[in-house]
Short mmCIF file of C-alpha atoms in Angstrom, two decimals:
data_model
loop_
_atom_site.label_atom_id
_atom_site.label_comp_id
_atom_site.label_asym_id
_atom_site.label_seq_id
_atom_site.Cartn_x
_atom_site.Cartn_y
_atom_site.Cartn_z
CA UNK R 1 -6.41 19.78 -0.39
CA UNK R 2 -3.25 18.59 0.73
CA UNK R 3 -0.30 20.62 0.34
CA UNK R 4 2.93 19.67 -1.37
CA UNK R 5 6.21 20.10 1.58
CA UNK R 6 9.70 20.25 0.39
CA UNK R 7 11.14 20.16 3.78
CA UNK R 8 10.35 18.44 6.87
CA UNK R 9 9.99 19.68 10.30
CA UNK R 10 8.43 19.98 13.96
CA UNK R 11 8.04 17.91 16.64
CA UNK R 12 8.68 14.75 14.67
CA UNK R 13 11.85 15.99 12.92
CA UNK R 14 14.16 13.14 14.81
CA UNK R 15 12.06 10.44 13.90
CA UNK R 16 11.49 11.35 10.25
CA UNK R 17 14.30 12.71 7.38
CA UNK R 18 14.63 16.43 6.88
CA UNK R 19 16.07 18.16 3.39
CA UNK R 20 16.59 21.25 4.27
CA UNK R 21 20.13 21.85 5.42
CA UNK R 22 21.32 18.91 5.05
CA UNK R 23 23.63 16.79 2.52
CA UNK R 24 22.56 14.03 0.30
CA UNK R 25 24.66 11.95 2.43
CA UNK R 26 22.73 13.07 5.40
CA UNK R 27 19.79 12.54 3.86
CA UNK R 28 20.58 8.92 2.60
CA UNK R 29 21.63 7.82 5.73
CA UNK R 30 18.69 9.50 7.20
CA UNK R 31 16.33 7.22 4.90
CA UNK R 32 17.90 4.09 5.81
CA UNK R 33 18.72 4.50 9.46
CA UNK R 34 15.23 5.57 10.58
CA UNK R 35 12.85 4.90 7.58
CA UNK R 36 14.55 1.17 7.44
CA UNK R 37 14.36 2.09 3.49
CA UNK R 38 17.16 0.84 1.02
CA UNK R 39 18.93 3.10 -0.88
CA UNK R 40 21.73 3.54 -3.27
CA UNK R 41 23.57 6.22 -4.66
CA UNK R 42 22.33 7.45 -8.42
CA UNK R 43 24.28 9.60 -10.86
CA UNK R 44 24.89 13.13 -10.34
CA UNK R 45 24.73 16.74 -11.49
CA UNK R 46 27.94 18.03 -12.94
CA UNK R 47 28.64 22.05 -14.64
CA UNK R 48 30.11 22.62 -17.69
CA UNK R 49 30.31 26.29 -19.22
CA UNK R 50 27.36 26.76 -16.70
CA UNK R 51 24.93 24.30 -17.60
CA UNK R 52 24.58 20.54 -15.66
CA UNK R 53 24.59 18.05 -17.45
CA UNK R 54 23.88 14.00 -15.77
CA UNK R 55 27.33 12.08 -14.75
CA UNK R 56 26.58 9.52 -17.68
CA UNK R 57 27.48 11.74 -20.22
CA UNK R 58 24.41 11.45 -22.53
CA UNK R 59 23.53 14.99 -23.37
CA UNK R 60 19.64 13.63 -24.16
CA UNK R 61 19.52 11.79 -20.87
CA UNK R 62 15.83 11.46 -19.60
CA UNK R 63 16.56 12.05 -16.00
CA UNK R 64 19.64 13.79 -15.53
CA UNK R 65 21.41 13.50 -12.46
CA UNK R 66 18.50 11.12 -11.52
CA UNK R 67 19.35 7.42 -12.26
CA UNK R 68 21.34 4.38 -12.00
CA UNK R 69 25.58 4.59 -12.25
CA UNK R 70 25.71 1.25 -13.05
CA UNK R 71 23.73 -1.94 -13.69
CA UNK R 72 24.07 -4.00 -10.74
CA UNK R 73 22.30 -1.25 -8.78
CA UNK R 74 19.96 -3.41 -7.04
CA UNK R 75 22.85 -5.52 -5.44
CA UNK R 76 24.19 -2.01 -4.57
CA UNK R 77 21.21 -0.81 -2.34
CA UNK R 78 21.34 -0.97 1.14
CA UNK R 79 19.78 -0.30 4.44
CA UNK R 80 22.99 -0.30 6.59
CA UNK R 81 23.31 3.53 7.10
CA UNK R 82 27.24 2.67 7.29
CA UNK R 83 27.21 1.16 4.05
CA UNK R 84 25.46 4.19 3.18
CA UNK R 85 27.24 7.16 4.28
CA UNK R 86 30.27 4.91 2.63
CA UNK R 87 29.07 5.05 -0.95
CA UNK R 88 28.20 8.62 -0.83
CA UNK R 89 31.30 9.75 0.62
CA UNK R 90 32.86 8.18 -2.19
CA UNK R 91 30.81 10.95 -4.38
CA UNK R 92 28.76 13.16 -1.99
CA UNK R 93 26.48 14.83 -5.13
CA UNK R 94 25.25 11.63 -6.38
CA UNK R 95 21.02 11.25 -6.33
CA UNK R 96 19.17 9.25 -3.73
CA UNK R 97 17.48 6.62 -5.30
CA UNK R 98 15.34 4.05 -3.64
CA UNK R 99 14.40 0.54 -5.05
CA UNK R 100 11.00 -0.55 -4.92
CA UNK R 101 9.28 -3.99 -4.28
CA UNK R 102 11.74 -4.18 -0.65
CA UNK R 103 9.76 -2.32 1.88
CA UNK R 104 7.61 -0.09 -0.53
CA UNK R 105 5.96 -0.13 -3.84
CA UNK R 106 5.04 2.61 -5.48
CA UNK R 107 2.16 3.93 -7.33
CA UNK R 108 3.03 6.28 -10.34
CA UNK R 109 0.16 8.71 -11.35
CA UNK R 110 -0.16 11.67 -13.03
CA UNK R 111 0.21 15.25 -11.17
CA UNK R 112 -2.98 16.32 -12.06
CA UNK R 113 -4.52 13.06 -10.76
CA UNK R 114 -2.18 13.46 -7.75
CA UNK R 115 -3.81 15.88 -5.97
CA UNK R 116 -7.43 15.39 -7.41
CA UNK R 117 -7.04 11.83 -5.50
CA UNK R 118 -5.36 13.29 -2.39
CA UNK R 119 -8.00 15.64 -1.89
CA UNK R 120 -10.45 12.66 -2.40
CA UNK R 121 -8.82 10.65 0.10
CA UNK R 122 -8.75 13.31 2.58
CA UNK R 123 -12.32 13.86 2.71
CA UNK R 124 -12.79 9.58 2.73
CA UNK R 125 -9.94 10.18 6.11
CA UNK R 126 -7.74 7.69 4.12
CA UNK R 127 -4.31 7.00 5.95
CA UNK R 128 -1.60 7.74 3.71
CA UNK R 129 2.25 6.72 3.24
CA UNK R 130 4.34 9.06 2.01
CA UNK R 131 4.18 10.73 -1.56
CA UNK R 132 6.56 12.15 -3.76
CA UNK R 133 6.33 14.66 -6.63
CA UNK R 134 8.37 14.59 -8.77
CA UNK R 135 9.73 17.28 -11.67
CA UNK R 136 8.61 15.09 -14.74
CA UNK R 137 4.80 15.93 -13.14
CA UNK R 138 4.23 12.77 -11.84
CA UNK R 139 3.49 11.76 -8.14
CA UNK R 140 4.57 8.42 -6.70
CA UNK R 141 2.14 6.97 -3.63
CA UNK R 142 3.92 4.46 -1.01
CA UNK R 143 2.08 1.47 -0.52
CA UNK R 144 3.11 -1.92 0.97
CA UNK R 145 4.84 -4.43 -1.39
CA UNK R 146 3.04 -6.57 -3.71
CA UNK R 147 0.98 -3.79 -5.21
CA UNK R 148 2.45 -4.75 -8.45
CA UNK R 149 0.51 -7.68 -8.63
CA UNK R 150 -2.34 -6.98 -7.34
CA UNK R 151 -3.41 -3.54 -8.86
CA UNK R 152 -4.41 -4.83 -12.32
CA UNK R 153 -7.41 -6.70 -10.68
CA UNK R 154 -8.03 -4.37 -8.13
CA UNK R 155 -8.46 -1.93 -11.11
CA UNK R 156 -10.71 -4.12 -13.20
CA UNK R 157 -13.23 -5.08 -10.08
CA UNK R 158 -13.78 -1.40 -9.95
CA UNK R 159 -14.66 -0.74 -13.20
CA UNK R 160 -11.62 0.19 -14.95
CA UNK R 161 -9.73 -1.38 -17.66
CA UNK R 162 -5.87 -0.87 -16.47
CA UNK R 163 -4.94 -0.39 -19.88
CA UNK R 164 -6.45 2.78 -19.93
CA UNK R 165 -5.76 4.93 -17.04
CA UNK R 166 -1.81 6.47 -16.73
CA UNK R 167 -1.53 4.95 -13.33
CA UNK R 168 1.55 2.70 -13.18
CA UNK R 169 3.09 0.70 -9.99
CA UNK R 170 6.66 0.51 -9.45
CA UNK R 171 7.80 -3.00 -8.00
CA UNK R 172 10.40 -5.23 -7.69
CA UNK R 173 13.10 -4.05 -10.08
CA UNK R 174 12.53 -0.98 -10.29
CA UNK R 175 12.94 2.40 -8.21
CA UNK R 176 11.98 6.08 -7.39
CA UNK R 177 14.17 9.24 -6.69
CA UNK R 178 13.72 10.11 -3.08
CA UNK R 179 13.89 14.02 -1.92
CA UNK R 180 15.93 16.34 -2.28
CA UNK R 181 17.33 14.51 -5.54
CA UNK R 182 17.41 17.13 -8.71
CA UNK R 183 16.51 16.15 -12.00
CA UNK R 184 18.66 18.54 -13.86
CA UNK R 185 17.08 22.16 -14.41
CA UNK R 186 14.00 20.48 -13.85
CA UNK R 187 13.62 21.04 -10.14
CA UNK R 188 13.69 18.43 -7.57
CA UNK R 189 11.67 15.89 -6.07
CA UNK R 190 9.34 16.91 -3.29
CA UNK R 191 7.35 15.89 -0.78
CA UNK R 192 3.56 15.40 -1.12
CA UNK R 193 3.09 13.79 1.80
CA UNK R 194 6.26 13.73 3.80
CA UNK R 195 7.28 11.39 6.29
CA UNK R 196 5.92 10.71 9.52
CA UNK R 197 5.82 8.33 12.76
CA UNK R 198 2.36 8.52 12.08
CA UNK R 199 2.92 6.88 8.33
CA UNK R 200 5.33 4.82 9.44
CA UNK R 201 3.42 1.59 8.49
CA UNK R 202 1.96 1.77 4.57
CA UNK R 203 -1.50 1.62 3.35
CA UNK R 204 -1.94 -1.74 1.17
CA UNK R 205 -2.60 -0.58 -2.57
CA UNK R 206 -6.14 -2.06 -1.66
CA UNK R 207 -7.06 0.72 0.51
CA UNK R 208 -5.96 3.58 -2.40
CA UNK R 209 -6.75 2.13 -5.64
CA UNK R 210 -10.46 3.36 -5.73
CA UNK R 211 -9.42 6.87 -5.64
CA UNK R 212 -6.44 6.96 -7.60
CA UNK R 213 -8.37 5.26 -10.39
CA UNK R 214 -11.15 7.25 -10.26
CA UNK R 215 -8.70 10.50 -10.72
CA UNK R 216 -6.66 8.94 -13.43
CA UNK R 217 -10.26 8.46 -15.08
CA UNK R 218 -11.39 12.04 -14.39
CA UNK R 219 -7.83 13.19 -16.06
CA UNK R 220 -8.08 11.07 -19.07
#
């Protein structure tokens, strides 16, 4: 089975972005410089009497330290790694978000389901993007853009009704929370499958679906 890596290294380290050692801001700027991604700065992580609480202010908040600032966020994203060392130097703690639907969708499944279809599509020699995991136990699988509309049928010609399996895709207006961003004491997000120049190019959702909705129906 695959194994989940937090940081990023070896012979591929200045092509790809590493975590370890480095700032958000590096990190951003990282993403979009050599990953071409978008990104935009999220809210933040801030200490009071010892406990972190998210920038919004909303003790309850869902994903602390691990969301939009503001509204207009998807006019805020960029790929200009100027633009982006810019914003975070305005506030250097703030999360790493990255929209989807741009140059990446993403397909949200369940931990557990995760790594059963990893494994799967390691023995099939499947090419993968990268995948995230993330601290609310769910893993997020790059694919190309347009998954979002074509996963429903993909699901149903395979047997499945999409209704019932927890397998979501995140398209255009929406985002994910890139590495290292923290949600809260929760942990951070991680790296499934991290980075490569060998990943450089996505899988279409095509190419992924079978075994991601076979796990989500083995983990019903």
């Amino acid at each position: 089975m695959l194994g989940v890596e937090e940081t990023i290294a070896g012979t591929e380290a200045a092509q790809i972005p590493k975590q370890r050692g480095e700032s958000l801001l590096e990190t951003a700027v990282r993403y979009a410089e050599e990953r071409h991604w978008d990104v935009f700065p999220g809210t933040w992580l801030e200490a009071v009497d010892g406990v972190q609480h998210c920038s919004c202010g909303d003790p309850a908040c869902a994903a602390p330290g691990a969301h939009p600032a503001r509204e207009d966020w998807a006019t805020q994203a960029t790929g200009s790694a100027t633009v982006a060392r810019r914003m975070w130097q305005k506030q250097p703690a703030s999360s790493i978000l990255l929209p989807t639907g741009r140059t990446f969708d993403a397909i949200s499944v369940p931990e557990s389901s995760g790594f059963l279809a990893l494994a799967r599509m390691e023995r099939m020699e499947l090419t993968l993007g990268p995948v995230t995991l993330t601290p609310s136990r769910r893993m997020e699988f790059f694919v190309l853009p347009g998954a979002s509309v074509k996963v429903p049928d993909l699901v149903r010609k395979i047997g499945w009704s999409p209704a019932s399996l927890d397998l979501v895709v995140l398209g255009e207006g929406a985002y994910v929370a890139a590495p290292p961003t923290r949600f809260g004491s929760r942990g951070a997000v991680q790296w499934a499958c991290r980075p490569t120049a060998a990943n450089r190019w996505l899988p279409d959702a095509e190419e992924l679906i079978s075994p991601l909705a076979y796990a989500c129906g083995r983990d019903r």
